[in-house]
Amino acid sequence: MSNEKINTDTAIAVSVITGFLGSGKTTLLNYLLQHPEIDETAVLINEFGEVGLDHLLVEELDDEVLLLSSGCICCTVQGELVDSLKSLYLKRLAGQLPPFKRVVIETTGLADPIPIITCLMKDPLFKHAYRLESLVTTVDAVHGSNQLDAHTEAVRQAAVSDKIVITKTDLANSATVTALRERLNGFNPGAWITTAINGEVTPNELFDSVKYDPKTKTLDVQRWLNEEAYTPSDGHEHGEHAHNHPIDVNRHDEHIISFCIYIDQPIAWHSFLNWFEDLANEKGERLLRVKGLVNIVGEDTPYVIHCVQATRHTPFRLSSWPENDRRSRIVFITYKLGKEEIEESLEALVKSNDKSDTKSPTQIKVSSNSDNSIQERWLNEGEISRIFGALSKHALEPSACALRLMLLTGTRVEDVCQATWEQFDLDGRIWNKPNINSARGQKRRIRLSDPVLTLLRGLNQKHHDSSWLFPNARCDGPVDDIDSLWKEVIQSADVEYTDLGNLRPTLATQLFARQDETVIQRLLGLPD
C-alpha cells in the first residue's frame, strides 16, 4: 500500500450518480443541470440526446463539451471513462475549460459503481487529481423493492451509496415508500436517504457533504464515516473490541451486512497496513466498502482509510481528532462476509502489535548521502500535472521550457540548463547528454518522446540563433533564473516547496498520452 499523502485542498471532488434502469437518473440530471448550484461543475453523461440541453446551451466548447447557462460544463463519455476524465482534467489545466471544482459522473442503468470508484482510487493521476466525494443512487419508489429482490446490481448500487434518492414518490402510496426506505436503511444504515418528485433535489444536498479536508472539515469526516448508524443504540462496550454487538443488527438478508468495529488501543502503522492489504487482497470481492479512522502508535491524530473491494485509497492524516473518542473505528459493508471473521483477524493484529513500529506515511525520502539533512523529493502525478498547468502561463520563456524538459525527460536541472542544440538529434529522436560520471566521456543517449519533440521544434523556431537550448536574455550564456520561476510555479500549483537540486528524476511523458494536440501545445506553452 502506498505511503503517500493526498492533498485534499487541490483534488477535484467527484460524485457518481447511479441507479437501476428507469429509476429517474435522467430526470434528476435534467433538474440538476439547470440549477444555479451546479456552477463550477463538470457533468459527464452518456449521451447528450438523452438529456434535453438545447434550452440551456450557452456555448459549444468542442464536439464533446457544452457550456450551459447554469455555469455547468456538460460532457459526453468518449470511449473509456478514464480517458474522458483525464482529457477533462488536462483541458482544465490548459485553460481550454473553465476551472471547475467538481465532477459528476452518470453511470448506465446496469453499471456497477464499484469499478468507477476503483478507477478514481487506483489510477496514478486520478488519486491525486480527483477525490471521491459521494456516491448517489436513485431508487424507483414504485418498482424499487422488486428490483432489489431480482437484481444483485440494484442491491450493490444502494449498499455502497452515501446518498439515496427515492424517486417517483408521487406515483406510490406512502406505505410503499416507507417500507422501501426502511429496507434501504436496513442494509445501508449510514446513507442519507431522501425522496424526490421530478428529480427536485438540489446539487448541494447531493454533492456537498463528503469532504476529506484535514484542515477545516473534520466534522465532515464524522458525517462521512457516520459510525453510529452501524452500531446498536444502546452504546458501545469498551475493551479491545465491542464483542457483544449483535452480529446481524444491520443485516438486510443473508448477503449484505454492515457493521462497525472499534479498537481501543493504538495500532502499529506497518502492521496495520499489512493487515489491511491482506484483507483487501483475500476478501476483496466481498468487501463492498470499508471506511474508517485509525489511531496509529506514535501519532497524535488519526488516519483516514477507505477501500472499495480490493482497491485501497491512499491513507491520509487528519490535523485533529473530530471528537474526544480516540478509538479506531472501521465501518464495513460486506457481501457474504461476517463480522466475526474480520474481528478475529483484527484481534490477532492487536495482540501482535509491535509498538516499536512507529513509522507513518511520508512523501519525502531521505538521500543515501552522508548528509542526512538533504531530503530528496519525488513529485506525484497530480503535482506534475498542476505544475504544467502553471507553466502554461509562461509560454516559451526559456526557464519555463527548461523546467518542462526536465520533467519530460527525468533529468537533473543542471543538465537542462547547460543543454545546447548540438547535443540533440531531432530527426533521430536522441539527446546525447554529457555524462559527468563516465570516465571515458561517454554520453548518455536519451530517447525523445513526442511531447519533447513538439517542445523542441517550437523552441527551435524561436531560439534558432542561439547555441544554447535555453538562452539567457541578458548575456551569451544559459538561462539563470530557473530557481525563481520554480518557486513561483510551485506556489501557483500548490505544491510543497523543494529545492530543484533535491528533486529526483520524474517522468511526465505519460501525462500527455492519447491527448488532443491542442491540449499538448497549450501545456507546453506553444501557440495553438
PDB file of N, CA and C in Angstrom, residues 186-187 189 229-232 234 241-262 332-334 336-344 347:
ATOM      1  N   GLY A 186     -31.986  -0.648   6.066  1.00  0.00           N
ATOM      2  CA  GLY A 186     -31.602  -1.903   6.696  1.00  0.00           C
ATOM      3  C   GLY A 186     -30.233  -2.382   6.285  1.00  0.00           C
ATOM      4  N   PHE A 187     -29.886  -2.266   4.978  1.00  0.00           N
ATOM      5  CA  PHE A 187     -28.562  -2.748   4.579  1.00  0.00           C
ATOM      6  C   PHE A 187     -27.574  -1.625   4.291  1.00  0.00           C
ATOM      7  N   PRO A 189     -27.362   1.544   6.580  1.00  0.00           N
ATOM      8  CA  PRO A 189     -27.870   2.465   7.602  1.00  0.00           C
ATOM      9  C   PRO A 189     -27.146   3.798   7.654  1.00  0.00           C
ATOM     10  N   ALA A 229     -24.513   4.922  12.871  1.00  0.00           N
ATOM     11  CA  ALA A 229     -25.581   4.252  12.127  1.00  0.00           C
ATOM     12  C   ALA A 229     -25.361   2.748  12.026  1.00  0.00           C
ATOM     13  N   TYR A 230     -24.122   2.300  12.251  1.00  0.00           N
ATOM     14  CA  TYR A 230     -23.809   0.884  12.071  1.00  0.00           C
ATOM     15  C   TYR A 230     -23.727   0.127  13.394  1.00  0.00           C
ATOM     16  N   THR A 231     -24.074   0.789  14.499  1.00  0.00           N
ATOM     17  CA  THR A 231     -23.979   0.151  15.806  1.00  0.00           C
ATOM     18  C   THR A 231     -25.301   0.275  16.541  1.00  0.00           C
ATOM     19  N   PRO A 232     -25.576  -0.608  17.513  1.00  0.00           N
ATOM     20  CA  PRO A 232     -26.841  -0.559  18.243  1.00  0.00           C
ATOM     21  C   PRO A 232     -26.982   0.736  19.024  1.00  0.00           C
ATOM     22  N   ASP A 234     -27.792   1.142  22.046  1.00  0.00           N
ATOM     23  CA  ASP A 234     -27.520   1.049  23.482  1.00  0.00           C
ATOM     24  C   ASP A 234     -26.064   1.322  23.812  1.00  0.00           C
ATOM     25  N   HIS A 241     -12.351  -4.874  21.561  1.00  0.00           N
ATOM     26  CA  HIS A 241     -13.416  -4.762  20.574  1.00  0.00           C
ATOM     27  C   HIS A 241     -14.741  -4.821  21.312  1.00  0.00           C
ATOM     28  N   ALA A 242     -15.759  -4.340  20.652  1.00  0.00           N
ATOM     29  CA  ALA A 242     -17.094  -4.419  21.242  1.00  0.00           C
ATOM     30  C   ALA A 242     -17.693  -5.773  20.881  1.00  0.00           C
ATOM     31  N   HIS A 243     -17.334  -6.809  21.626  1.00  0.00           N
ATOM     32  CA  HIS A 243     -17.678  -8.177  21.259  1.00  0.00           C
ATOM     33  C   HIS A 243     -19.164  -8.467  21.316  1.00  0.00           C
ATOM     34  N   ASN A 244     -19.904  -7.758  22.159  1.00  0.00           N
ATOM     35  CA  ASN A 244     -21.284  -8.146  22.389  1.00  0.00           C
ATOM     36  C   ASN A 244     -22.282  -7.487  21.458  1.00  0.00           C
ATOM     37  N   HIS A 245     -21.794  -6.759  20.418  1.00  0.00           N
ATOM     38  CA  HIS A 245     -22.741  -6.228  19.439  1.00  0.00           C
ATOM     39  C   HIS A 245     -23.402  -7.390  18.709  1.00  0.00           C
ATOM     40  N   PRO A 246     -24.713  -7.362  18.518  1.00  0.00           N
ATOM     41  CA  PRO A 246     -25.348  -8.410  17.711  1.00  0.00           C
ATOM     42  C   PRO A 246     -24.773  -8.386  16.299  1.00  0.00           C
ATOM     43  N   ILE A 247     -24.360  -9.541  15.832  1.00  0.00           N
ATOM     44  CA  ILE A 247     -23.688  -9.606  14.541  1.00  0.00           C
ATOM     45  C   ILE A 247     -24.606  -9.170  13.409  1.00  0.00           C
ATOM     46  N   ASP A 248     -25.900  -9.480  13.518  1.00  0.00           N
ATOM     47  CA  ASP A 248     -26.796  -9.206  12.402  1.00  0.00           C
ATOM     48  C   ASP A 248     -27.689  -8.001  12.652  1.00  0.00           C
ATOM     49  N   VAL A 249     -27.209  -7.031  13.444  1.00  0.00           N
ATOM     50  CA  VAL A 249     -28.051  -5.889  13.774  1.00  0.00           C
ATOM     51  C   VAL A 249     -28.479  -5.124  12.528  1.00  0.00           C
ATOM     52  N   ASN A 250     -27.629  -5.091  11.509  1.00  0.00           N
ATOM     53  CA  ASN A 250     -27.962  -4.344  10.301  1.00  0.00           C
ATOM     54  C   ASN A 250     -28.129  -5.256   9.086  1.00  0.00           C
ATOM     55  N   ARG A 251     -28.410  -6.529   9.316  1.00  0.00           N
ATOM     56  CA  ARG A 251     -28.486  -7.483   8.218  1.00  0.00           C
ATOM     57  C   ARG A 251     -29.773  -7.272   7.415  1.00  0.00           C
ATOM     58  N   HIS A 252     -29.624  -7.003   6.128  1.00  0.00           N
ATOM     59  CA  HIS A 252     -30.802  -6.916   5.251  1.00  0.00           C
ATOM     60  C   HIS A 252     -31.257  -8.315   4.883  1.00  0.00           C
ATOM     61  N   ASP A 253     -30.339  -9.133   4.442  1.00  0.00           N
ATOM     62  CA  ASP A 253     -30.633 -10.533   4.169  1.00  0.00           C
ATOM     63  C   ASP A 253     -29.335 -11.289   4.366  1.00  0.00           C
ATOM     64  N   GLU A 254     -29.235 -12.475   3.830  1.00  0.00           N
ATOM     65  CA  GLU A 254     -28.041 -13.278   4.077  1.00  0.00           C
ATOM     66  C   GLU A 254     -26.831 -12.810   3.278  1.00  0.00           C
ATOM     67  N   HIS A 255     -26.993 -11.803   2.428  1.00  0.00           N
ATOM     68  CA  HIS A 255     -25.899 -11.388   1.558  1.00  0.00           C
ATOM     69  C   HIS A 255     -25.208 -10.103   2.013  1.00  0.00           C
ATOM     70  N   ILE A 256     -25.958  -9.015   2.218  1.00  0.00           N
ATOM     71  CA  ILE A 256     -25.371  -7.712   2.540  1.00  0.00           C
ATOM     72  C   ILE A 256     -25.365  -7.507   4.048  1.00  0.00           C
ATOM     73  N   ILE A 257     -24.192  -7.210   4.602  1.00  0.00           N
ATOM     74  CA  ILE A 257     -24.047  -6.976   6.036  1.00  0.00           C
ATOM     75  C   ILE A 257     -23.262  -5.683   6.236  1.00  0.00           C
ATOM     76  N   SER A 258     -23.640  -4.882   7.221  1.00  0.00           N
ATOM     77  CA  SER A 258     -22.884  -3.671   7.543  1.00  0.00           C
ATOM     78  C   SER A 258     -22.678  -3.591   9.044  1.00  0.00           C
ATOM     79  N   PHE A 259     -21.497  -3.155   9.461  1.00  0.00           N
ATOM     80  CA  PHE A 259     -21.175  -3.097  10.888  1.00  0.00           C
ATOM     81  C   PHE A 259     -19.963  -2.206  11.099  1.00  0.00           C
ATOM     82  N   CYS A 260     -19.742  -1.829  12.352  1.00  0.00           N
ATOM     83  CA  CYS A 260     -18.583  -1.009  12.723  1.00  0.00           C
ATOM     84  C   CYS A 260     -17.805  -1.733  13.811  1.00  0.00           C
ATOM     85  N   ILE A 261     -16.492  -1.774  13.676  1.00  0.00           N
ATOM     86  CA  ILE A 261     -15.619  -2.396  14.666  1.00  0.00           C
ATOM     87  C   ILE A 261     -14.766  -1.311  15.315  1.00  0.00           C
ATOM     88  N   TYR A 262     -14.677  -1.361  16.643  1.00  0.00           N
ATOM     89  CA  TYR A 262     -13.885  -0.396  17.415  1.00  0.00           C
ATOM     90  C   TYR A 262     -12.655  -1.084  17.999  1.00  0.00           C
ATOM     91  N   PHE A 332     -17.653  -1.401   7.893  1.00  0.00           N
ATOM     92  CA  PHE A 332     -17.597  -2.391   6.817  1.00  0.00           C
ATOM     93  C   PHE A 332     -18.986  -2.576   6.216  1.00  0.00           C
ATOM     94  N   ILE A 333     -19.063  -2.597   4.891  1.00  0.00           N
ATOM     95  CA  ILE A 333     -20.260  -3.053   4.184  1.00  0.00           C
ATOM     96  C   ILE A 333     -19.792  -4.226   3.333  1.00  0.00           C
ATOM     97  N   THR A 334     -20.292  -5.421   3.641  1.00  0.00           N
ATOM     98  CA  THR A 334     -19.736  -6.630   3.040  1.00  0.00           C
ATOM     99  C   THR A 334     -20.806  -7.463   2.348  1.00  0.00           C
ATOM    100  N   LYS A 336     -21.608 -11.399   1.899  1.00  0.00           N
ATOM    101  CA  LYS A 336     -21.319 -12.768   2.344  1.00  0.00           C
ATOM    102  C   LYS A 336     -20.009 -12.846   3.126  1.00  0.00           C
ATOM    103  N   LEU A 337     -19.761 -11.854   3.952  1.00  0.00           N
ATOM    104  CA  LEU A 337     -18.575 -11.844   4.814  1.00  0.00           C
ATOM    105  C   LEU A 337     -18.998 -11.330   6.181  1.00  0.00           C
ATOM    106  N   GLY A 338     -18.916 -12.198   7.199  1.00  0.00           N
ATOM    107  CA  GLY A 338     -19.426 -11.861   8.520  1.00  0.00           C
ATOM    108  C   GLY A 338     -18.465 -11.042   9.360  1.00  0.00           C
ATOM    109  N   LYS A 339     -19.014 -10.425  10.381  1.00  0.00           N
ATOM    110  CA  LYS A 339     -18.231  -9.586  11.281  1.00  0.00           C
ATOM    111  C   LYS A 339     -17.218 -10.409  12.073  1.00  0.00           C
ATOM    112  N   GLU A 340     -17.616 -11.632  12.465  1.00  0.00           N
ATOM    113  CA  GLU A 340     -16.741 -12.446  13.312  1.00  0.00           C
ATOM    114  C   GLU A 340     -15.394 -12.710  12.648  1.00  0.00           C
ATOM    115  N   GLU A 341     -15.423 -13.003  11.352  1.00  0.00           N
ATOM    116  CA  GLU A 341     -14.193 -13.340  10.637  1.00  0.00           C
ATOM    117  C   GLU A 341     -13.217 -12.168  10.633  1.00  0.00           C
ATOM    118  N   ILE A 342     -13.734 -10.966  10.428  1.00  0.00           N
ATOM    119  CA  ILE A 342     -12.867  -9.784  10.407  1.00  0.00           C
ATOM    120  C   ILE A 342     -12.383  -9.461  11.816  1.00  0.00           C
ATOM    121  N   GLU A 343     -13.271  -9.594  12.802  1.00  0.00           N
ATOM    122  CA  GLU A 343     -12.880  -9.318  14.184  1.00  0.00           C
ATOM    123  C   GLU A 343     -11.758 -10.232  14.649  1.00  0.00           C
ATOM    124  N   GLU A 344     -11.821 -11.491  14.263  1.00  0.00           N
ATOM    125  CA  GLU A 344     -10.783 -12.437  14.676  1.00  0.00           C
ATOM    126  C   GLU A 344      -9.414 -12.019  14.154  1.00  0.00           C
ATOM    127  N   GLU A 347      -8.244  -8.918  16.055  1.00  0.00           N
ATOM    128  CA  GLU A 347      -7.783  -9.249  17.398  1.00  0.00           C
ATOM    129  C   GLU A 347      -6.366  -9.812  17.361  1.00  0.00           C
TER     130      GLU A 347
END
